[in-house]
Amino acid sequence: MRAVPRRLTLATTAAAITTIALTGAAVLVATTAHAATGCRVGYSIGSQWPGGFTGNLEVTNLGDPLSTWTLRWTFGGGQQVVQAWNAEVSQSGSTVTASNVSWNGSLGTNASTSFGFNGSWNNTSNPAPSDFTLNGVACTGSANPTTGAPAPTTPAPTTPAPTAPAPTTPPPGQTPTGIIGWATQNGGTTGGGNASTTTVTTAAALTTAAGATGAAVIRISGTITCSGMIRIRDNKTILGVGTNATLSGCGLTINGNRNVIIRNINFRNWADDAINVEGNATNIWIDHNSLTNGYDGAIDIKRGSDYITVSWNRIFGHDKSMLLGHSDDNASQDIGHLRVSYHHNWFDGTNQRHPRVRFGNPVHVFNNFYGGVTGYGIASTMNAGVLVEGNYFENTADPYHLGEGSSGPGSLVARNNHFVNSGNGQTGGSVAAIPYSYTLTTPSQVKSVVTNGAGTGRIGL
């Protein structure tokens, strides 16, 4: 799986702090005998709640300088990494592998770097991991210099001295580690990267900044009262500041543009769509927003748009949540496109379109929480192919079905979903293969993980 930038700040129902330090030495093989190698790892649980937790790691290089690094460890309690930040993280069984991202690969002697992750656990035991190795050498807290003398055992500085500070988002050309799914394809999605940051507090300022040419990181502060749709051009990151960044009365539209990130914004009372993506727009990431009480779609994607991830959003108090493909007669533009990943979203008492899909194949709907959906969850129509995987359906009578209204059926494959007081859903046909790697949250733990992680205010912006 891929990791996410920056740490999520999650509600803590059972806080637990556990720190470990591992010390000792390792012997190098003959081909690398001239390089001193050694490492120290500190691990802590920052937050813990039923079914989920946040883990933090600091790794210190006690040997010769490294240009890249890979840290591995073993979980002893069945824990699973859900998402991570400031590292590329994957898991196979109980073994977890974390590798540097573009800006933190260089580790000088006694330099440290930190990263973190959200994980799931079984609510019985959450022991600290073991068997840490850095680039294949055990992390035992001392180095193996060629002289044979022990390395200094004084703690490495808490804050390393990198050649440049880690940017809020990686530079253009490097997909942020938080993105999973279709937005990682087609060259990846970087938004504004490490371009200059502008903070806006008015609709006029937001319109100007979002519509300008060139890459930019635009931060929304406070509540902006607006109307209509504000257009976002290429290579933009739109970030809400804190928990209260709000667009009230308007929406954001991406029309024919590419490489856009929208995160951590409250959308209220929009008169059209809250977020509209159309006109063959590509490489879009819509993440950790909260949306309620608007007129039409909360997040609508249509007209040949492609390579999009919609993740960790909360929609509540609203009718039409997420439309994918706007009409039955748009096959010529839509077939071969409309490939979207929807994961870890919270549909909280909403009515329909979670999503309603036309033509896209494969569309990946995984690890979402459907709580009290009153109409239907997912509809696959017009020859679409939808994989519905590892979701949690609670008090949702119609979790998924084929066809909707006047739209003919598509294909839908369902697997590993969890049902509580909900219907079984309708399946049929086959779906194209998913081309990217990902790690599923255990379906029975999705409700806890998503309700503690979705929406605004969870990513520390």
Short mmCIF file of C-alpha atoms in Angstrom, two decimals:
data_model
loop_
_atom_site.label_atom_id
_atom_site.label_comp_id
_atom_site.label_asym_id
_atom_site.label_seq_id
_atom_site.Cartn_x
_atom_site.Cartn_y
_atom_site.Cartn_z
CA MET A 1 0.00 0.00 0.00
CA ARG A 2 1.02 3.60 -0.25
CA ALA A 3 1.49 5.92 2.68
CA VAL A 4 -0.16 9.39 3.33
CA PRO A 5 1.55 12.64 4.11
CA ARG A 6 1.25 13.98 7.57
CA ARG A 7 -0.34 12.46 10.60
CA LEU A 8 -4.06 12.10 11.20
CA THR A 9 -5.19 13.48 14.54
CA LEU A 10 -7.80 10.96 15.69
CA ALA A 11 -10.29 10.85 18.55
CA THR A 12 -8.80 8.77 21.32
CA THR A 13 -11.00 6.54 23.38
CA ALA A 14 -8.18 4.65 25.01
CA ALA A 15 -4.86 6.50 24.89
CA ALA A 16 -1.81 4.32 25.24
CA ILE A 17 1.79 5.40 25.12
CA THR A 18 4.41 2.70 24.68
CA THR A 19 8.00 3.44 23.79
CA ILE A 20 10.70 0.95 22.98
CA ALA A 21 14.40 1.36 22.28
CA LEU A 22 16.45 -1.44 20.80
CA THR A 23 20.21 -1.68 21.25
CA GLY A 24 23.13 -3.89 20.05
CA ALA A 25 25.43 -4.47 17.07
CA ALA A 26 25.35 -6.16 13.69
CA VAL A 27 28.08 -7.70 11.50
CA LEU A 28 28.37 -6.82 7.82
CA VAL A 29 29.10 -9.25 5.03
CA ALA A 30 32.48 -9.02 3.31
CA THR A 31 31.24 -7.07 0.31
CA THR A 32 30.25 -4.14 2.59
CA ALA A 33 32.93 -4.50 5.24
CA HIS A 34 34.12 -0.94 4.78
CA ALA A 35 30.78 0.58 5.76
CA ALA A 36 29.69 0.96 9.37
CA THR A 37 26.05 0.03 9.89
CA GLY A 38 23.78 0.31 12.89
CA CYS A 39 20.50 1.80 13.95
CA ARG A 40 18.15 2.61 16.79
CA VAL A 41 14.33 2.63 16.62
CA GLY A 42 11.86 4.32 18.92
CA TYR A 43 8.20 3.26 18.69
CA SER A 44 5.17 4.75 20.43
CA ILE A 45 1.40 4.44 20.31
CA GLY A 46 0.08 7.98 20.15
CA SER A 47 -3.65 7.21 20.09
CA GLN A 48 -5.74 4.08 20.45
CA TRP A 49 -9.47 3.41 20.07
CA PRO A 50 -11.62 0.29 19.55
CA GLY A 51 -10.29 -1.35 16.41
CA GLY A 52 -7.66 1.25 15.55
CA PHE A 53 -4.55 3.07 16.70
CA THR A 54 -1.86 5.52 15.60
CA GLY A 55 1.77 4.39 15.68
CA ASN A 56 4.81 6.67 15.54
CA LEU A 57 8.37 5.62 14.72
CA GLU A 58 11.74 7.35 14.84
CA VAL A 59 14.73 5.64 13.22
CA THR A 60 18.29 6.79 13.89
CA ASN A 61 21.20 5.82 11.66
CA LEU A 62 24.23 5.01 13.85
CA GLY A 63 26.48 3.95 10.98
CA ASP A 64 27.85 5.53 7.83
CA PRO A 65 25.59 7.96 5.91
CA LEU A 66 22.72 6.47 3.92
CA SER A 67 21.19 7.83 0.72
CA THR A 68 18.11 5.57 0.95
CA TRP A 69 16.67 3.41 3.70
CA THR A 70 14.20 0.58 4.27
CA LEU A 71 12.98 -0.28 7.76
CA ARG A 72 11.29 -3.63 8.43
CA TRP A 73 9.58 -4.97 11.53
CA THR A 74 7.27 -7.74 12.71
CA PHE A 75 3.86 -7.35 14.36
CA GLY A 76 3.12 -9.95 17.02
CA GLY A 77 -0.56 -9.23 17.66
CA GLY A 78 -2.15 -9.41 14.22
CA GLN A 79 -2.02 -5.64 13.67
CA GLN A 80 -2.44 -4.26 10.16
CA VAL A 81 -1.21 -0.95 8.76
CA VAL A 82 -4.11 0.98 7.20
CA GLN A 83 -2.32 4.10 5.98
CA ALA A 84 0.94 5.91 6.67
CA TRP A 85 2.69 9.23 6.23
CA ASN A 86 6.28 10.26 5.47
CA ALA A 87 7.15 6.71 4.30
CA GLU A 88 6.11 4.18 1.66
CA VAL A 89 4.62 1.30 3.64
CA SER A 90 3.51 -2.20 2.67
CA GLN A 91 2.65 -5.30 4.68
CA SER A 92 2.88 -9.03 3.99
CA GLY A 93 1.50 -11.17 6.78
CA SER A 94 3.06 -9.90 10.01
CA THR A 95 6.04 -8.25 8.27
CA VAL A 96 5.87 -4.52 7.55
CA THR A 97 8.25 -2.72 5.17
CA ALA A 98 8.68 1.08 5.28
CA SER A 99 10.92 2.91 2.80
CA ASN A 100 11.90 6.54 2.53
CA VAL A 101 10.04 9.02 0.37
CA SER A 102 11.74 11.62 -1.81
CA TRP A 103 12.63 14.13 0.87
CA ASN A 104 13.83 11.94 3.77
CA GLY A 105 16.04 9.29 2.15
CA SER A 106 19.31 10.89 3.22
CA LEU A 107 20.35 9.88 6.76
CA GLY A 108 23.76 10.98 7.97
CA THR A 109 25.56 9.37 10.89
CA ASN A 110 23.49 9.88 14.08
CA ALA A 111 20.70 11.51 12.04
CA SER A 112 17.06 10.54 12.61
CA THR A 113 13.83 10.61 10.68
CA SER A 114 10.26 10.01 11.79
CA PHE A 115 7.12 8.64 10.21
CA GLY A 116 3.81 7.24 11.38
CA PHE A 117 0.80 5.17 10.47
CA ASN A 118 -2.78 4.34 11.36
CA GLY A 119 -3.38 0.69 12.07
CA SER A 120 -6.04 -1.79 13.09
CA TRP A 121 -5.86 -4.18 16.05
CA ASN A 122 -8.03 -6.89 17.59
CA ASN A 123 -9.01 -5.01 20.78
CA THR A 124 -7.36 -7.74 22.87
CA SER A 125 -3.65 -7.08 22.56
CA ASN A 126 -1.60 -4.41 20.80
CA PRO A 127 2.02 -5.30 21.57
CA ALA A 128 4.95 -3.26 20.30
CA PRO A 129 6.53 -4.62 17.10
CA SER A 130 9.86 -6.43 17.11
CA ASP A 131 12.74 -7.51 14.85
CA PHE A 132 13.50 -4.07 13.42
CA THR A 133 16.07 -3.99 10.61
CA LEU A 134 17.44 -1.04 8.65
CA ASN A 135 18.60 -1.95 5.14
CA GLY A 136 18.71 -5.57 6.25
CA VAL A 137 20.77 -5.03 9.43
CA ALA A 138 19.26 -5.52 12.89
CA CYS A 139 18.50 -2.31 14.77
CA THR A 140 20.31 -2.97 18.02
CA GLY A 141 21.39 0.51 18.99
CA SER A 142 25.10 0.48 18.02
CA ALA A 143 27.17 0.47 14.87
CA ASN A 144 29.79 -1.90 13.52
CA PRO A 145 32.66 0.39 12.48
CA THR A 146 35.60 -1.14 10.66
CA THR A 147 37.78 -0.47 13.77
CA GLY A 148 35.59 -2.71 15.87
CA ALA A 149 35.07 0.04 18.44
CA PRO A 150 31.51 0.52 19.66
CA ALA A 151 29.57 3.42 18.32
CA PRO A 152 28.43 6.19 20.66
CA THR A 153 25.34 5.20 22.62
CA THR A 154 24.11 8.69 23.38
CA PRO A 155 20.66 9.31 21.94
CA ALA A 156 20.47 10.87 18.50
CA PRO A 157 18.97 14.35 18.37
CA THR A 158 15.20 14.37 18.32
CA THR A 159 15.20 16.68 15.31
CA PRO A 160 17.50 15.77 12.40
CA ALA A 161 19.33 18.35 10.37
CA PRO A 162 18.24 17.60 6.79
CA THR A 163 19.53 19.59 3.88
CA ALA A 164 16.03 21.01 3.36
CA PRO A 165 12.85 20.86 5.46
CA ALA A 166 10.24 18.33 4.43
CA PRO A 167 7.55 20.15 2.46
CA THR A 168 3.88 19.93 3.38
CA THR A 169 3.36 18.13 0.07
CA PRO A 170 6.10 16.53 -2.02
CA PRO A 171 7.48 18.40 -4.99
CA PRO A 172 5.89 18.02 -8.43
CA GLY A 173 6.67 14.65 -9.94
CA GLN A 174 6.36 12.74 -6.63
CA THR A 175 2.91 11.49 -5.65
CA PRO A 176 2.14 12.17 -1.95
CA THR A 177 2.30 8.97 0.05
CA GLY A 178 -1.28 9.37 1.31
CA ILE A 179 -2.80 8.57 -2.05
CA ILE A 180 -4.02 5.06 -2.70
CA GLY A 181 -5.78 3.94 -5.81
CA TRP A 182 -6.39 5.37 -9.25
CA ALA A 183 -4.86 8.79 -8.49
CA THR A 184 -1.46 7.08 -8.18
CA GLN A 185 -1.62 5.96 -11.82
CA ASN A 186 -0.97 7.91 -15.04
CA GLY A 187 2.13 9.57 -13.59
CA GLY A 188 0.64 10.19 -10.15
CA THR A 189 -1.02 13.17 -8.50
CA THR A 190 1.04 15.90 -6.82
CA GLY A 191 -1.20 18.98 -6.81
CA GLY A 192 0.82 22.09 -6.10
CA GLY A 193 3.72 20.06 -4.73
CA ASN A 194 6.21 22.29 -2.93
CA ALA A 195 5.12 25.45 -4.73
CA SER A 196 4.62 28.68 -2.80
CA THR A 197 1.72 28.79 -0.34
CA THR A 198 -1.09 31.36 -0.38
CA THR A 199 -3.65 31.73 2.42
CA VAL A 200 -7.08 33.03 1.37
CA THR A 201 -10.03 34.26 3.44
CA THR A 202 -12.41 35.57 0.76
CA ALA A 203 -14.15 34.15 -2.31
CA ALA A 204 -12.41 36.67 -4.54
CA ALA A 205 -8.97 35.70 -3.32
CA LEU A 206 -9.73 31.99 -3.66
CA THR A 207 -11.06 32.48 -7.19
CA THR A 208 -7.94 34.36 -8.23
CA ALA A 209 -5.50 31.92 -6.68
CA ALA A 210 -7.27 28.77 -7.90
CA GLY A 211 -7.63 30.13 -11.43
CA ALA A 212 -4.05 31.27 -11.87
CA THR A 213 -1.54 29.46 -14.06
CA GLY A 214 1.32 27.60 -12.44
CA ALA A 215 1.54 25.31 -9.43
CA ALA A 216 0.27 26.60 -6.07
CA VAL A 217 -0.68 25.47 -2.60
CA ILE A 218 -3.77 27.42 -1.48
CA ARG A 219 -4.84 27.36 2.16
CA ILE A 220 -8.41 28.31 3.09
CA SER A 221 -8.74 29.94 6.51
CA GLY A 222 -12.08 30.44 8.26
CA THR A 223 -15.47 30.54 6.56
CA ILE A 224 -15.78 31.82 3.01
CA THR A 225 -19.32 32.71 1.97
CA CYS A 226 -19.65 32.39 -1.79
CA SER A 227 -21.93 31.47 -4.68
CA GLY A 228 -21.69 29.49 -7.90
CA MET A 229 -18.68 27.33 -8.74
CA ILE A 230 -15.03 28.33 -8.29
CA ARG A 231 -12.77 26.82 -10.96
CA ILE A 232 -9.48 25.15 -10.12
CA ARG A 233 -6.74 25.03 -12.76
CA ASP A 234 -3.85 22.59 -13.18
CA ASN A 235 -1.33 21.75 -10.45
CA LYS A 236 -3.18 23.09 -7.44
CA THR A 237 -3.50 21.90 -3.86
CA ILE A 238 -6.47 23.36 -1.95
CA LEU A 239 -6.16 22.82 1.82
CA GLY A 240 -8.42 23.83 4.66
CA VAL A 241 -6.62 25.20 7.74
CA GLY A 242 -7.60 23.52 11.01
CA THR A 243 -11.12 22.18 11.63
CA ASN A 244 -13.18 25.21 10.60
CA ALA A 245 -12.15 25.98 7.01
CA THR A 246 -15.53 26.20 5.25
CA LEU A 247 -17.00 27.01 1.86
CA SER A 248 -20.62 28.03 2.40
CA GLY A 249 -22.93 28.47 -0.59
CA CYS A 250 -20.57 27.49 -3.41
CA GLY A 251 -18.57 24.61 -4.81
CA LEU A 252 -15.28 23.84 -6.52
CA THR A 253 -15.12 22.68 -10.14
CA ILE A 254 -12.31 21.04 -12.11
CA ASN A 255 -13.12 21.17 -15.82
CA GLY A 256 -10.56 19.66 -18.19
CA ASN A 257 -7.69 20.29 -15.80
CA ARG A 258 -5.31 17.84 -14.17
CA ASN A 259 -3.25 17.25 -11.05
CA VAL A 260 -5.47 18.76 -8.34
CA ILE A 261 -5.72 17.94 -4.62
CA ILE A 262 -8.65 19.07 -2.41
CA ARG A 263 -8.37 18.31 1.32
CA ASN A 264 -9.73 19.21 4.75
CA ILE A 265 -12.57 21.56 3.75
CA ASN A 266 -16.12 21.80 5.12
CA PHE A 267 -18.68 22.25 2.34
CA ARG A 268 -22.10 23.64 3.31
CA ASN A 269 -25.27 24.74 1.49
CA TRP A 270 -23.90 24.57 -2.04
CA ALA A 271 -26.36 25.51 -4.79
CA ASP A 272 -24.97 23.22 -7.53
CA ASP A 273 -22.33 20.59 -6.63
CA ALA A 274 -19.87 20.80 -3.76
CA ILE A 275 -17.05 19.28 -5.85
CA ASN A 276 -17.52 18.79 -9.60
CA VAL A 277 -14.95 17.01 -11.79
CA GLU A 278 -15.59 16.91 -15.55
CA GLY A 279 -14.28 17.53 -19.06
CA ASN A 280 -11.63 14.77 -19.15
CA ALA A 281 -10.03 16.01 -15.95
CA THR A 282 -7.33 13.62 -14.70
CA ASN A 283 -5.29 12.85 -11.60
CA ILE A 284 -7.47 14.25 -8.83
CA TRP A 285 -7.33 13.46 -5.09
CA ILE A 286 -10.34 14.46 -2.92
CA ASP A 287 -9.56 13.65 0.70
CA HIS A 288 -10.71 14.30 4.28
CA ASN A 289 -13.52 16.74 3.53
CA SER A 290 -16.89 17.07 5.31
CA LEU A 291 -19.96 17.77 3.18
CA THR A 292 -23.58 18.42 4.17
CA ASN A 293 -26.87 20.03 3.19
CA GLY A 294 -26.30 20.98 -0.42
CA TYR A 295 -28.52 21.08 -3.49
CA ASP A 296 -27.10 18.49 -5.88
CA GLY A 297 -24.09 16.17 -5.78
CA ALA A 298 -21.57 16.28 -2.98
CA ILE A 299 -18.78 14.86 -5.17
CA ASP A 300 -19.70 14.31 -8.84
CA ILE A 301 -17.27 12.98 -11.46
CA LYS A 302 -18.24 12.85 -15.13
CA ARG A 303 -17.54 13.51 -18.84
CA GLY A 304 -14.48 11.33 -19.40
CA SER A 305 -12.60 12.22 -16.20
CA ASP A 306 -10.12 9.62 -15.00
CA TYR A 307 -7.46 8.54 -12.47
CA ILE A 308 -9.21 9.83 -9.36
CA THR A 309 -9.19 8.87 -5.67
CA VAL A 310 -11.95 9.92 -3.25
CA SER A 311 -10.90 9.06 0.30
CA TRP A 312 -11.70 9.68 3.97
CA ASN A 313 -14.61 12.09 3.32
CA ARG A 314 -17.70 12.33 5.53
CA ILE A 315 -21.08 13.09 3.95
CA PHE A 316 -24.08 13.63 6.23
CA GLY A 317 -27.47 15.30 6.11
CA HIS A 318 -27.55 15.09 2.31
CA ASP A 319 -29.39 13.29 -0.50
CA LYS A 320 -27.15 12.76 -3.56
CA SER A 321 -23.66 11.81 -2.46
CA MET A 322 -21.41 10.74 -5.33
CA LEU A 323 -22.30 10.43 -9.02
CA LEU A 324 -19.86 8.82 -11.45
CA GLY A 325 -20.94 9.37 -15.06
CA HIS A 326 -23.68 11.91 -15.70
CA SER A 327 -25.88 10.37 -18.43
CA ASP A 328 -26.66 7.14 -20.28
CA ASP A 329 -25.91 8.66 -23.70
CA ASN A 330 -22.31 9.71 -23.00
CA ALA A 331 -20.68 6.36 -23.73
CA SER A 332 -18.37 7.68 -26.45
CA GLN A 333 -16.61 9.98 -24.00
CA ASP A 334 -16.84 7.82 -20.88
CA ILE A 335 -15.94 4.26 -21.94
CA GLY A 336 -12.33 3.58 -21.02
CA HIS A 337 -12.38 6.40 -18.45
CA LEU A 338 -14.19 7.18 -15.17
CA ARG A 339 -11.76 5.01 -13.20
CA VAL A 340 -12.11 6.04 -9.57
CA SER A 341 -11.16 4.62 -6.16
CA TYR A 342 -13.54 5.33 -3.26
CA HIS A 343 -12.11 4.30 0.10
CA HIS A 344 -12.58 4.99 3.81
CA ASN A 345 -15.47 7.40 3.22
CA TRP A 346 -18.25 7.74 5.80
CA PHE A 347 -21.79 7.87 4.41
CA ASP A 348 -23.65 9.01 7.49
CA GLY A 349 -27.43 8.76 7.13
CA THR A 350 -27.32 9.85 3.48
CA ASN A 351 -29.81 8.70 0.85
CA GLN A 352 -28.34 7.61 -2.51
CA ARG A 353 -25.35 7.50 -4.91
CA HIS A 354 -22.53 6.05 -2.84
CA PRO A 355 -21.57 6.00 -5.73
CA ARG A 356 -23.96 5.62 -8.69
CA VAL A 357 -21.71 4.44 -11.52
CA ARG A 358 -21.97 4.53 -15.32
CA PHE A 359 -19.40 3.08 -17.74
CA GLY A 360 -16.29 3.19 -15.49
CA ASN A 361 -14.41 -0.13 -15.18
CA PRO A 362 -12.84 -0.96 -12.84
CA VAL A 363 -14.28 1.31 -10.18
CA HIS A 364 -12.99 0.31 -6.74
CA VAL A 365 -15.24 0.87 -3.70
CA PHE A 366 -13.46 -0.41 -0.60
CA ASN A 367 -13.34 0.04 3.16
CA ASN A 368 -16.17 2.61 3.30
CA PHE A 369 -18.66 2.82 6.18
CA TYR A 370 -22.34 2.98 5.24
CA GLY A 371 -24.26 3.97 8.35
CA GLY A 372 -28.05 4.24 8.08
CA VAL A 373 -28.18 4.82 4.32
CA THR A 374 -31.88 5.35 3.59
CA GLY A 375 -32.08 4.79 -0.20
CA TYR A 376 -29.34 2.60 -1.65
CA GLY A 377 -25.61 2.29 -1.31
CA ILE A 378 -23.91 1.51 -4.64
CA ALA A 379 -25.47 1.16 -8.09
CA SER A 380 -23.57 -0.27 -11.07
CA THR A 381 -25.22 0.73 -14.34
CA MET A 382 -24.56 1.09 -18.08
CA ASN A 383 -21.96 -1.68 -18.37
CA ALA A 384 -19.81 -0.28 -15.55
CA GLY A 385 -17.59 -2.65 -13.59
CA VAL A 386 -17.55 -2.05 -9.81
CA LEU A 387 -15.55 -3.98 -7.19
CA VAL A 388 -17.24 -3.60 -3.79
CA GLU A 389 -14.72 -4.83 -1.24
CA GLY A 390 -14.22 -4.78 2.51
CA ASN A 391 -16.98 -2.26 3.27
CA TYR A 392 -19.08 -2.05 6.46
CA PHE A 393 -22.85 -1.77 5.94
CA GLU A 394 -24.97 -0.97 8.99
CA ASN A 395 -28.75 -0.33 8.94
CA THR A 396 -28.58 -0.17 5.14
CA ALA A 397 -31.36 -2.24 3.57
CA ASP A 398 -30.07 -1.96 -0.01
CA PRO A 399 -26.25 -1.96 0.10
CA TYR A 400 -25.65 -2.43 -3.66
CA HIS A 401 -27.52 -3.38 -6.80
CA LEU A 402 -27.42 -3.51 -10.61
CA GLY A 403 -29.14 -0.85 -12.71
CA GLU A 404 -30.85 2.28 -11.41
CA GLY A 405 -33.83 4.20 -12.74
CA SER A 406 -33.75 4.12 -16.54
CA SER A 407 -30.07 3.06 -16.59
CA GLY A 408 -29.41 -0.56 -17.50
CA PRO A 409 -27.28 -2.84 -15.35
CA GLY A 410 -23.52 -2.93 -15.10
CA SER A 411 -21.36 -5.56 -13.42
CA LEU A 412 -20.67 -5.70 -9.69
CA VAL A 413 -18.40 -8.05 -7.79
CA ALA A 414 -18.66 -8.00 -3.98
CA ARG A 415 -16.24 -9.64 -1.55
CA ASN A 416 -15.29 -9.51 2.12
CA ASN A 417 -17.98 -7.00 3.11
CA HIS A 418 -19.42 -6.77 6.64
CA PHE A 419 -23.16 -6.47 7.26
CA VAL A 420 -25.01 -5.37 10.39
CA ASN A 421 -28.81 -5.22 10.12
CA SER A 422 -28.46 -4.73 6.36
CA GLY A 423 -29.49 -6.46 3.13
CA ASN A 424 -27.20 -8.73 1.14
CA GLY A 425 -26.96 -6.77 -2.10
CA GLN A 426 -27.13 -7.80 -5.76
CA THR A 427 -24.12 -8.89 -7.81
CA GLY A 428 -23.43 -10.07 -11.33
CA GLY A 429 -20.88 -10.08 -14.14
CA SER A 430 -17.14 -9.51 -13.93
CA VAL A 431 -14.89 -6.52 -13.28
CA ALA A 432 -11.50 -5.62 -14.76
CA ALA A 433 -8.40 -6.16 -12.61
CA ILE A 434 -7.26 -3.50 -10.14
CA PRO A 435 -3.79 -2.31 -11.29
CA TYR A 436 -2.44 -0.81 -8.05
CA SER A 437 -1.43 -2.24 -4.69
CA TYR A 438 -3.47 -1.59 -1.55
CA THR A 439 -4.06 -3.05 1.90
CA LEU A 440 -7.59 -3.62 3.20
CA THR A 441 -8.67 -2.63 6.66
CA THR A 442 -10.28 -5.67 8.31
CA PRO A 443 -13.95 -5.27 7.30
CA SER A 444 -15.33 -5.69 10.83
CA GLN A 445 -13.06 -2.84 11.99
CA VAL A 446 -13.96 -0.41 9.20
CA LYS A 447 -16.70 1.36 11.19
CA SER A 448 -14.32 2.22 14.02
CA VAL A 449 -11.42 3.19 11.76
CA VAL A 450 -13.52 5.35 9.43
CA THR A 451 -15.63 7.16 12.05
CA ASN A 452 -12.44 8.07 13.90
CA GLY A 453 -10.56 9.14 10.78
CA ALA A 454 -12.90 10.53 8.12
CA GLY A 455 -13.81 14.18 7.61
CA THR A 456 -12.05 17.44 8.37
CA GLY A 457 -9.68 18.09 11.24
CA ARG A 458 -8.00 14.66 11.11
CA ILE A 459 -4.80 15.40 9.20
CA GLY A 460 -3.16 18.17 11.20
CA LEU A 461 -3.42 20.98 8.64
#
